Coordinates of N, CA and C in Angstrom, one line a residue:
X1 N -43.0 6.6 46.7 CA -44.4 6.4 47.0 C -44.6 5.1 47.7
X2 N -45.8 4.8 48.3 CA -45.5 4.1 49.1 C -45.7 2.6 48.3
X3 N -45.7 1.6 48.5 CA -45.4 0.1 47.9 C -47.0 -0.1 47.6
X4 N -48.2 0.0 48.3 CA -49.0 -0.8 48.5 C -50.2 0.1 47.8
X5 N -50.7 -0.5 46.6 CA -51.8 0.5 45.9 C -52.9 0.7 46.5
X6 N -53.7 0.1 47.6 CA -54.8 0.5 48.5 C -54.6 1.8 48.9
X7 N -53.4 1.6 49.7 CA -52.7 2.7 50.3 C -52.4 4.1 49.7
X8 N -52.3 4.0 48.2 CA -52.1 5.2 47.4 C -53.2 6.0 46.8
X9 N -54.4 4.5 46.9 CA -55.7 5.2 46.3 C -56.4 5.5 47.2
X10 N -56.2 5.3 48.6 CA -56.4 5.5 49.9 C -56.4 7.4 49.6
X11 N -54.8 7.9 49.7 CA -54.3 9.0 49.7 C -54.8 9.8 48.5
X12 N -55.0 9.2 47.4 CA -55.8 10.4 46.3 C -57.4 10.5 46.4
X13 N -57.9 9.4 47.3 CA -59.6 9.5 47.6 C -59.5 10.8 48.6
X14 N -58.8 10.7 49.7 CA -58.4 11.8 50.4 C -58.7 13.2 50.1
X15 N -57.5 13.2 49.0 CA -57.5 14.4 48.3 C -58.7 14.7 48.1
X16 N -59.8 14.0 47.4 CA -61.1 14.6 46.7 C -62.1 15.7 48.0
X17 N -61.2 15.6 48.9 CA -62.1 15.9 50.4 C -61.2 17.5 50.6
X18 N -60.2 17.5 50.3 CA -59.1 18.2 50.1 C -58.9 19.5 49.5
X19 N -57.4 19.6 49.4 CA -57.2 20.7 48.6 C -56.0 20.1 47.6
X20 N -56.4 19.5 46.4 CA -55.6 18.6 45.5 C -55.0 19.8 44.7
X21 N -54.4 20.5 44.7 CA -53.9 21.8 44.0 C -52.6 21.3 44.4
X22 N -52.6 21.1 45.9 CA -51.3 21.1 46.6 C -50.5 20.2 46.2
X23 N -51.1 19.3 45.8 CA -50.2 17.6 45.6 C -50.5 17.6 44.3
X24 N -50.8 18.5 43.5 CA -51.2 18.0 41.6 C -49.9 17.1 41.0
X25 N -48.9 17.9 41.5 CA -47.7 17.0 40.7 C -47.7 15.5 40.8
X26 N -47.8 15.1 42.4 CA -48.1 14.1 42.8 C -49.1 12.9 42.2
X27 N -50.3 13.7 42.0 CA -51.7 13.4 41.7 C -51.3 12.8 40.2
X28 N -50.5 14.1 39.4 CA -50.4 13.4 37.9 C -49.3 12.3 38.0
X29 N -48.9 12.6 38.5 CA -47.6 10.9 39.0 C -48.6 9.8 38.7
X30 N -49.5 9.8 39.4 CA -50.5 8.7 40.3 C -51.5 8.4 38.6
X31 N -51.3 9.2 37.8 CA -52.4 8.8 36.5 C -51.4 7.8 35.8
X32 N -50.2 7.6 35.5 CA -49.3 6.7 35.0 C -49.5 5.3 36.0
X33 N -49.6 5.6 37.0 CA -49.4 4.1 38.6 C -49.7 3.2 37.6
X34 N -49.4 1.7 38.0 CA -48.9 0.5 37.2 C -50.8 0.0 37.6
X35 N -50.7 0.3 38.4 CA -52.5 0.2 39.3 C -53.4 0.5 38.8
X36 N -54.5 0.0 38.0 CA -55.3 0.7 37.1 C -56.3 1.4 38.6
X37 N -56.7 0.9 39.9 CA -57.3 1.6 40.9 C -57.1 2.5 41.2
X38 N -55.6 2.7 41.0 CA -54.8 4.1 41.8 C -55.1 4.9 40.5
X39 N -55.0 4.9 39.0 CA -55.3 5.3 38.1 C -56.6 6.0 38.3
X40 N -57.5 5.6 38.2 CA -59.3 5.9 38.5 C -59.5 6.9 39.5
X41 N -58.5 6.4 40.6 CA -58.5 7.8 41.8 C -57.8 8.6 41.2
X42 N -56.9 8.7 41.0 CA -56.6 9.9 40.2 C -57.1 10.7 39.3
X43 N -57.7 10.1 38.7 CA -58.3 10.7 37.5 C -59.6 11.5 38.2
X44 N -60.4 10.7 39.2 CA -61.1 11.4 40.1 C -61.0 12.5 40.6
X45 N -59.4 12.7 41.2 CA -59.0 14.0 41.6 C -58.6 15.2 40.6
X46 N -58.3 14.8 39.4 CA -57.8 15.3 38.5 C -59.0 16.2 37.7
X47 N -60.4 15.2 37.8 CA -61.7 16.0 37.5 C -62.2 16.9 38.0
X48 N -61.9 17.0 39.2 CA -62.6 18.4 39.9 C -61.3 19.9 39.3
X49 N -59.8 19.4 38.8 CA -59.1 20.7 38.8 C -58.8 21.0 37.9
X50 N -58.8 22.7 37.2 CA -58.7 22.7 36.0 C -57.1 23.1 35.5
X51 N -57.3 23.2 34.3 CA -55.8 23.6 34.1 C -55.5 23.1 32.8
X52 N -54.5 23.3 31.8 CA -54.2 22.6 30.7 C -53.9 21.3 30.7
X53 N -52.2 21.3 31.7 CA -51.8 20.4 31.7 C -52.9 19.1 32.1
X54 N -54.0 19.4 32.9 CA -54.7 18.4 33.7 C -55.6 18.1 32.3
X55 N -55.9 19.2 31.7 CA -57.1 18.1 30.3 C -56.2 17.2 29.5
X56 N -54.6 17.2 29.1 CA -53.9 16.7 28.6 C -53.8 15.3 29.1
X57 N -53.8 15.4 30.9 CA -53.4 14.3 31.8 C -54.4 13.3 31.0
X58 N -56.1 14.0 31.1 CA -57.2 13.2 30.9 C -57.5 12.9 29.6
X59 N -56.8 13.3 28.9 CA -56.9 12.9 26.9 C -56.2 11.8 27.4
X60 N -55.0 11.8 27.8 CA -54.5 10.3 28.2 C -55.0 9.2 28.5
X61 N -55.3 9.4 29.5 CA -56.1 8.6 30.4 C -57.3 7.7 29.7
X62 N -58.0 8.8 28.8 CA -59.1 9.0 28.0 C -59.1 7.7 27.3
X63 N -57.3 7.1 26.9 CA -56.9 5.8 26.2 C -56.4 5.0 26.7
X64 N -56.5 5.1 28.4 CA -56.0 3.8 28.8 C -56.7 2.0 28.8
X65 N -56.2 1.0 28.8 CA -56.6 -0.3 28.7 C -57.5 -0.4 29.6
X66 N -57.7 0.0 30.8 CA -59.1 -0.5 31.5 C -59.8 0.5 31.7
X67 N -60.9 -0.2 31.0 CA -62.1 0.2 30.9 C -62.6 1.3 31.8
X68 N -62.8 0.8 33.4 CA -63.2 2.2 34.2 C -62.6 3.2 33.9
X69 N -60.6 3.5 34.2 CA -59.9 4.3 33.4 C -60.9 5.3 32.3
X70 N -60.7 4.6 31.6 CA -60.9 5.2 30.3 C -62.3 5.9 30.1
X71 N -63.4 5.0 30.4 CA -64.7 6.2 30.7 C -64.7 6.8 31.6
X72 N -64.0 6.7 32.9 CA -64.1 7.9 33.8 C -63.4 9.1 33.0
X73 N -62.3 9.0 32.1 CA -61.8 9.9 31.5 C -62.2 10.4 30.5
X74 N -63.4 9.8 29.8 CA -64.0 10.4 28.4 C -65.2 11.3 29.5
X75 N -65.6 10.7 30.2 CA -66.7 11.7 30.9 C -66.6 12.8 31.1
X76 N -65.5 12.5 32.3 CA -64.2 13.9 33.1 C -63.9 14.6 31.5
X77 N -64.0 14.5 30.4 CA -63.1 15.3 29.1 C -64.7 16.1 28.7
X78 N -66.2 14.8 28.7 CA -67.1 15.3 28.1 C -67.5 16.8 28.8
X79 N -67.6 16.5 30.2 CA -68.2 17.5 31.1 C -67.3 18.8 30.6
X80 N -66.1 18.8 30.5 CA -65.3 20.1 30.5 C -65.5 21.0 28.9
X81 N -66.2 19.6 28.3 CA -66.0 20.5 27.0 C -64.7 20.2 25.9
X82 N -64.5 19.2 26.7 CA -62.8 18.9 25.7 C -63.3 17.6 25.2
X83 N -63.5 18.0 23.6 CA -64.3 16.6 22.5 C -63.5 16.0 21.2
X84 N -62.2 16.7 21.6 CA -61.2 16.3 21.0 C -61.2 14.8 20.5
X85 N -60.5 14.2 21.3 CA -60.7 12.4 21.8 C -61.6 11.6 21.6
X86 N -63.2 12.8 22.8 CA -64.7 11.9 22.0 C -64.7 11.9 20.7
X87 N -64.4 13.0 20.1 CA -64.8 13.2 18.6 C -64.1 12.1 17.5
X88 N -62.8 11.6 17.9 CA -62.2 11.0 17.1 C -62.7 9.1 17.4
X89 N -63.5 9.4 18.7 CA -64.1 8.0 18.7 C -65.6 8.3 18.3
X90 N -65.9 9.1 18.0 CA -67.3 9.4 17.0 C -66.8 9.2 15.3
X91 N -65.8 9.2 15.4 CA -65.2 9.3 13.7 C -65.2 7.1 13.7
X92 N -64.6 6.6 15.0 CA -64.5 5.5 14.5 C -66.0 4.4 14.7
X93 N -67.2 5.5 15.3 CA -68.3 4.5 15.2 C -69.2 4.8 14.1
X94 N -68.7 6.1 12.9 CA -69.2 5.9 11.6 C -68.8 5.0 10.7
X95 N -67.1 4.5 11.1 CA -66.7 3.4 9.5 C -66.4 1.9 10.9
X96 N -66.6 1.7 12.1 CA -66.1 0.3 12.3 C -67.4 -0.4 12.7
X97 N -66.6 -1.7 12.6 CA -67.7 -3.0 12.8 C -67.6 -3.6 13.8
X98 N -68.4 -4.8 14.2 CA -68.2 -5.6 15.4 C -67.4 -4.9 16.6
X99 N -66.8 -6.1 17.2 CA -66.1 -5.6 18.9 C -66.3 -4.1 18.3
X100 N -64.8 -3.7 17.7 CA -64.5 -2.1 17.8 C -66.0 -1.0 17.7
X101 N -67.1 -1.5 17.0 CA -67.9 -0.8 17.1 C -68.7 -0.7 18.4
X102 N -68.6 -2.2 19.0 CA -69.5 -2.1 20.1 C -69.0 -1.0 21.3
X103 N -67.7 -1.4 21.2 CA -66.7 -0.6 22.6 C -66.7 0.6 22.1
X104 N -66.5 1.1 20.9 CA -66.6 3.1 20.5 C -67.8 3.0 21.3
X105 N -68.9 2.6 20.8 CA -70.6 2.8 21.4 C -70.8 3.0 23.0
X106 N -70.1 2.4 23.5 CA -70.4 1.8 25.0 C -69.5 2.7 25.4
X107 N -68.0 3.5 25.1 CA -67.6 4.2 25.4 C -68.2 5.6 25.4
X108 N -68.3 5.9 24.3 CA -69.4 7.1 24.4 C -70.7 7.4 25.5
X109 N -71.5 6.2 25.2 CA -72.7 6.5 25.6 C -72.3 6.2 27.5
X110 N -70.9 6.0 28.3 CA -70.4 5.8 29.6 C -70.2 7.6 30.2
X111 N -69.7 8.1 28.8 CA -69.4 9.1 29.0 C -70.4 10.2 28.9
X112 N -71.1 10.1 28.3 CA -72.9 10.8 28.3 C -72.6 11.5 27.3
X113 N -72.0 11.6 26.0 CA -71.3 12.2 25.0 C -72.4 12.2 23.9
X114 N -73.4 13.7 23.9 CA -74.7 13.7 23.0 C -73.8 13.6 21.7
X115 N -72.8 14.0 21.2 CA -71.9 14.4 19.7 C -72.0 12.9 18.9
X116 N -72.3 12.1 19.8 CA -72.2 10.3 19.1 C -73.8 10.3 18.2
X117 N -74.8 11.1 18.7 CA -76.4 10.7 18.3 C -76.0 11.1 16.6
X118 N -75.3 11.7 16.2 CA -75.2 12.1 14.5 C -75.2 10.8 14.0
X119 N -74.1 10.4 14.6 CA -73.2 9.2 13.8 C -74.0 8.0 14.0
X120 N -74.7 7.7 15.3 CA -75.3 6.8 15.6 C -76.8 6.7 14.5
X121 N -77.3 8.0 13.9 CA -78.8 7.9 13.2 C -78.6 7.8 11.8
X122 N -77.2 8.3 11.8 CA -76.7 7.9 10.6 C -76.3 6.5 9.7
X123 N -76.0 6.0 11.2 CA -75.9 4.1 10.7 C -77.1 3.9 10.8
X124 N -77.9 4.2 11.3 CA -79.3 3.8 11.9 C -80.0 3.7 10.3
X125 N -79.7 4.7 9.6 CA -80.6 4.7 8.3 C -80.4 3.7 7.6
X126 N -78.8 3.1 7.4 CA -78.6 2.4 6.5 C -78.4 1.0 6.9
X127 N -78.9 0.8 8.3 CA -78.8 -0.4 8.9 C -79.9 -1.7 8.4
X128 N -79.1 -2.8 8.6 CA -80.4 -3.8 8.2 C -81.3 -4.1 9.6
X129 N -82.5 -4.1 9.4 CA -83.9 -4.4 10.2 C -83.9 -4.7 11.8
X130 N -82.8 -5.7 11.4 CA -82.2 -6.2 13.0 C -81.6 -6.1 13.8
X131 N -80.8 -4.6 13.1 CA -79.7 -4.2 14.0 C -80.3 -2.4 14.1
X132 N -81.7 -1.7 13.4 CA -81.9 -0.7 13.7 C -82.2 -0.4 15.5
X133 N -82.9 -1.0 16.1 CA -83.1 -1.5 17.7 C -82.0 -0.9 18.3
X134 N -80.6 -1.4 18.0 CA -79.5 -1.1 19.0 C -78.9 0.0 18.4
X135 N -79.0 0.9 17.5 CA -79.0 2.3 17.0 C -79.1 3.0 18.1
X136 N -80.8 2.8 18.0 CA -81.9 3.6 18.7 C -81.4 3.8 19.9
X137 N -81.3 2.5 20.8 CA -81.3 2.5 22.0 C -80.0 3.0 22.5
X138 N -79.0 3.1 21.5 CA -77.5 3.8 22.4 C -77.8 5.3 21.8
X139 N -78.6 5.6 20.6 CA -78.9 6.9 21.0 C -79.6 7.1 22.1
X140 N -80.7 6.9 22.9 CA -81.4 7.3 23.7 C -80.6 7.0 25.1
X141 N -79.8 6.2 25.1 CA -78.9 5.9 26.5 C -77.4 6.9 26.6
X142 N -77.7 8.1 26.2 CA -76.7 9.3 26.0 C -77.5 9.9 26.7
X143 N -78.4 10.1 26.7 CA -79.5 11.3 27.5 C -79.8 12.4 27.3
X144 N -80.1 12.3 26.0 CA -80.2 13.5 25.0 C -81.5 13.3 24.3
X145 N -81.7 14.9 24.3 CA -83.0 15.1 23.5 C -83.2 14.8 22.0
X146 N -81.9 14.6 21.8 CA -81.6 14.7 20.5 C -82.3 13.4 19.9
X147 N -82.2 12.3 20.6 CA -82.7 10.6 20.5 C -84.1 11.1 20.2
X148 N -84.8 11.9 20.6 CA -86.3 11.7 20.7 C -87.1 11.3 19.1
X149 N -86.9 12.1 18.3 CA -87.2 12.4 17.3 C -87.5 10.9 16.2
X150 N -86.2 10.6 16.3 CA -86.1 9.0 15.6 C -86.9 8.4 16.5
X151 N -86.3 8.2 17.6 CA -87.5 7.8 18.1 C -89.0 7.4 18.3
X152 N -89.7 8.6 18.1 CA -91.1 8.8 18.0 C -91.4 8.2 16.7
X153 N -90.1 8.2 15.4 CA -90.7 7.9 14.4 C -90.7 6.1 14.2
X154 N -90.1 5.7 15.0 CA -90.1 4.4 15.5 C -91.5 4.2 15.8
X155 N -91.4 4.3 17.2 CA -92.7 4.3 18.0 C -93.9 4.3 17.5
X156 N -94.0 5.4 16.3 CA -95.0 5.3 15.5 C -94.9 4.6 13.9
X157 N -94.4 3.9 13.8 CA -93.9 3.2 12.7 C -94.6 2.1 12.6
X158 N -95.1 1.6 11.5 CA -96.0 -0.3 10.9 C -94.9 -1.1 10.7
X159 N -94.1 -0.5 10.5 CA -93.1 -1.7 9.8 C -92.3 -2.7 10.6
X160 N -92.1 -3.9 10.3 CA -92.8 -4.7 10.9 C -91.2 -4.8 12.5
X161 N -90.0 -4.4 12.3 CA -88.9 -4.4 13.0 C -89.6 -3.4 13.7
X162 N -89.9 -2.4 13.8 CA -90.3 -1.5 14.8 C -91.5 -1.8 16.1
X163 N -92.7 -2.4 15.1 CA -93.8 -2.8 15.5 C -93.7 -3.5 16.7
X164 N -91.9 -4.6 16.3 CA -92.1 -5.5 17.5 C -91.4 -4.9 18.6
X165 N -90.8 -3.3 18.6 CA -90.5 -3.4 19.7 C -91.2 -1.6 20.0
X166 N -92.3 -1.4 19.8 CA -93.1 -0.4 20.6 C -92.9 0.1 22.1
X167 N -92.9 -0.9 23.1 CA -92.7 -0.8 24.2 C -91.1 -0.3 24.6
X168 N -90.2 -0.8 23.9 CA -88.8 -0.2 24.6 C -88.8 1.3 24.1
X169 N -89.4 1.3 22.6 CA -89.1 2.8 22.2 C -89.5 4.1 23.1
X170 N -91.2 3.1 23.9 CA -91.9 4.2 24.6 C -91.1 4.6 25.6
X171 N -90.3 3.5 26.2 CA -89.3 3.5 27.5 C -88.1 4.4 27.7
X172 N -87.9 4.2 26.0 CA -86.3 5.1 25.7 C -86.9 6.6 25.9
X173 N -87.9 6.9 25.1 CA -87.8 8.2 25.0 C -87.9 8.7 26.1
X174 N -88.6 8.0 27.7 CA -89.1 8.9 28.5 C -87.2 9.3 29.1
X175 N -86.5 8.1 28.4 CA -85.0 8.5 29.0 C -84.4 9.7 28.5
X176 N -85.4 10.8 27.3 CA -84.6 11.7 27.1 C -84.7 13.1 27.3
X177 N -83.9 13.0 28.6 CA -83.7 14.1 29.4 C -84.2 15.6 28.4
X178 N -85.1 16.3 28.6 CA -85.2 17.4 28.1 C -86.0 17.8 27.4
X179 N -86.7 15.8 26.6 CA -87.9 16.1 25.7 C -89.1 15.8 26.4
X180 N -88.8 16.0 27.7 CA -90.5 15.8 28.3 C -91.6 16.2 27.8
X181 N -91.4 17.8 27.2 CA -92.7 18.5 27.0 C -92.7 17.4 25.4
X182 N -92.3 17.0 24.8 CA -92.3 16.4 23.2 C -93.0 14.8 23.7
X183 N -93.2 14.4 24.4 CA -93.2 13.2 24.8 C -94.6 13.4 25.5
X184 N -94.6 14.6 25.7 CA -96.7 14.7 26.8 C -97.3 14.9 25.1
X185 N -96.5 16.2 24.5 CA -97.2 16.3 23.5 C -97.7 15.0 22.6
X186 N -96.6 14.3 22.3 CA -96.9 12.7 21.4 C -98.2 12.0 22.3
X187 N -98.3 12.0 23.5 CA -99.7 11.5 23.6 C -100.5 11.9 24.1
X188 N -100.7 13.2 23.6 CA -101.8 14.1 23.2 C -102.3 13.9 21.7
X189 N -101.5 13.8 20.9 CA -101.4 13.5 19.3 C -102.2 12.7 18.8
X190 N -102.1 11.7 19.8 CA -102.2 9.9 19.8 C -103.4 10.1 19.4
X191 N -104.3 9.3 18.0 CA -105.8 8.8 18.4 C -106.1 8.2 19.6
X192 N -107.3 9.0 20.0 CA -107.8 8.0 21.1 C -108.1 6.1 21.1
X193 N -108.5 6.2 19.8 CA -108.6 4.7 19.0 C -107.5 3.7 19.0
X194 N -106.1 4.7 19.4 CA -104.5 3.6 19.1 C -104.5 3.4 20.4
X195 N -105.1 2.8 21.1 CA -105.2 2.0 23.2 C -103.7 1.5 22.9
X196 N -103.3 0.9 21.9 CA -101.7 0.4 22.5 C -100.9 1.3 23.0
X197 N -100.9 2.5 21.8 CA -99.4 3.0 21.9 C -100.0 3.9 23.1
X198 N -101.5 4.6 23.4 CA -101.5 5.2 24.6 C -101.1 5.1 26.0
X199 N -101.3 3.1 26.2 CA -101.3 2.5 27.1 C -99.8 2.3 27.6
X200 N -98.9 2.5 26.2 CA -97.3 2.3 26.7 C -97.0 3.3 26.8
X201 N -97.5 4.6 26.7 CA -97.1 5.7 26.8 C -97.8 6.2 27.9
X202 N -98.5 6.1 28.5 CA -98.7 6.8 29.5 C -98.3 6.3 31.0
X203 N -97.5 4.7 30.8 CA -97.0 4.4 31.9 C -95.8 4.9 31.9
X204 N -94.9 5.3 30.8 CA -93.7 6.3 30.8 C -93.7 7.9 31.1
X205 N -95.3 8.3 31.1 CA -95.4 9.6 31.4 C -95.3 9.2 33.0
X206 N -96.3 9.0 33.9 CA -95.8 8.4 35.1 C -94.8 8.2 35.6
X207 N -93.8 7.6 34.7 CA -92.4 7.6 35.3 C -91.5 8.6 35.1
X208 N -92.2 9.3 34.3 CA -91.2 10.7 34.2 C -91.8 11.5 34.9
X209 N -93.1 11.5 35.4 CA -93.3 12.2 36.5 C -93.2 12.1 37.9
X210 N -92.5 11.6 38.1 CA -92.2 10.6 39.4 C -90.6 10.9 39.8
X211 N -89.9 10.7 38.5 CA -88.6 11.2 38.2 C -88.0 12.4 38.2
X212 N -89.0 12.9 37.6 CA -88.8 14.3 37.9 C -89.9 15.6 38.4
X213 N -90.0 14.4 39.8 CA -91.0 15.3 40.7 C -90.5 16.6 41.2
X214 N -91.8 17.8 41.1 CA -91.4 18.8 41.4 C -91.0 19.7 40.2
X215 N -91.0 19.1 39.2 CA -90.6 19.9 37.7 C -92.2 20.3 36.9
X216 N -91.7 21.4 35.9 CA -93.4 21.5 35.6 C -93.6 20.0 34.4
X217 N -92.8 19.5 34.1 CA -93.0 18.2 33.4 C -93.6 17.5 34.1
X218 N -93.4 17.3 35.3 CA -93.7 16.4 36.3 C -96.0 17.0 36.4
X219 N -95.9 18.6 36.8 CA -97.3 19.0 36.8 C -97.9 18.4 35.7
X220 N -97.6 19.4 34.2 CA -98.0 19.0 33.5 C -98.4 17.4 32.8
X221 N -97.7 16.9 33.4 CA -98.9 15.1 32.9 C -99.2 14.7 34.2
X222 N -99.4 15.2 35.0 CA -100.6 15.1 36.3 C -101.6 15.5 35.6
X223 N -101.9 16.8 35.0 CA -102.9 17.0 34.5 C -103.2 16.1 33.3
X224 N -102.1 15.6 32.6 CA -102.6 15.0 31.4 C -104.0 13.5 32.7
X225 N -102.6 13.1 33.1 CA -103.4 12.2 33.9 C -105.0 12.5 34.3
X226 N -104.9 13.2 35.1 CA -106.3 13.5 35.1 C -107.7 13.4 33.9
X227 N -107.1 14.0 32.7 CA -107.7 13.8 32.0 C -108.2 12.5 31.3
X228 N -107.1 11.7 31.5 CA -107.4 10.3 31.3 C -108.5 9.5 32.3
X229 N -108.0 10.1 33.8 CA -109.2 9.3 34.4 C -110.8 9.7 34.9

């Protein structure tokens, strides 16, 4: 192969344009390279093709030391359906702490891996006051409907750790892909009398209608809008 790693990640970006079937041998060569760049392109190419050996390549991968590596390859494993690997780093963000806990979290939520929101609402219950916040928010940064629910119960919560952060809760949920219609409904629900939480909520309906213009989510809180003004 040739000496120069530009050069080789040069040749597996290529491929993505390609017909990488032809060079797979090659390709899986290129997931071991000393290069963690040349690694990443490969893994690139190795995501679009299916095959055993190639999910095996990416369970690998799935644990290599740099970081891009390794979330391009929990993704590439989430998308396919192969939760082997995620799952066993959902096992380590129920019993670990500190760093190890942060990096399971951040790994997961890179890979868009809804299977972590269990484990995540689960610490969330038994968490102290000041650490329920970053629960929440790596549930809701998965992009799953699943987040919503805790959520809302946040959002609508007195107590006093919640209270102070109303505004991010409003923000997260509009991040959860799929609970649009749950999120018009919540401020429909709303007393007209609670002006705060309407006021933070209806600049998130706006951005989810904006986001996903052209959707009936998007219609439907036009019309809510309307009725507001």
């Amino acid at each position: 192969h040739d000496e120069s790693p530009q050069v080789r990640t040069q040749a597996l970006q290529a491929l993505r344009y390609g017909r990488p079937d032809e060079l797979l041998d090659d390709v899986m060569a290129r997931a071991t390279d000393r290069d963690p760049g040349v690694r990443t392109a490969a893994l690139e190419v190795l995501a679009s093709v299916d095959g055993e050996n190639v999910d095996q390549a990416l369970e690998s991968l799935a644990q290599d030391e740099s970081q891009p590596v390794r979330r391009g390859a929990l993704q590439a494993l989430a998308q396919r359906g192969r939760n082997a690997v995620l799952d066993d780093i959902v096992a380590t963000v129920r019993t670990a702490t500190g760093t190890r806990l942060r990096l399971a979290i951040e790994d997961l939520i890179a890979a868009g891996y809804a299977g972590v929101v269990p484990a995540l609402l689960e610490r969330l219950e038994v968490a102290p006051d000041d650490e329920k916040r970053e629960y929440l928010r790596s549930a809701a940064l998965t992009g799953t409907p699943d987040a919503f629910a805790p959520l809302r119960e946040a959002f609508l919560s007195s107590a006093p750790w919640a209270e102070a952060d109303t505004a991010l809760f409003a923000y997260l949920m509009a991040n959860c892909r799929g609970a649009e219609a749950s999120v018009i409904a919540l401020f429909q629900e709303l007393p007209r009398s609670d002006y705060r939480r309407r006021a933070l909520l209806i600049v998130q309906l706006a951005n989810i209608a904006v986001d996903r213009d052209g959707s009936e989510a998007s219609r439907q809180i036009f019309d809510v809008l309307r009725t507001v003004l």
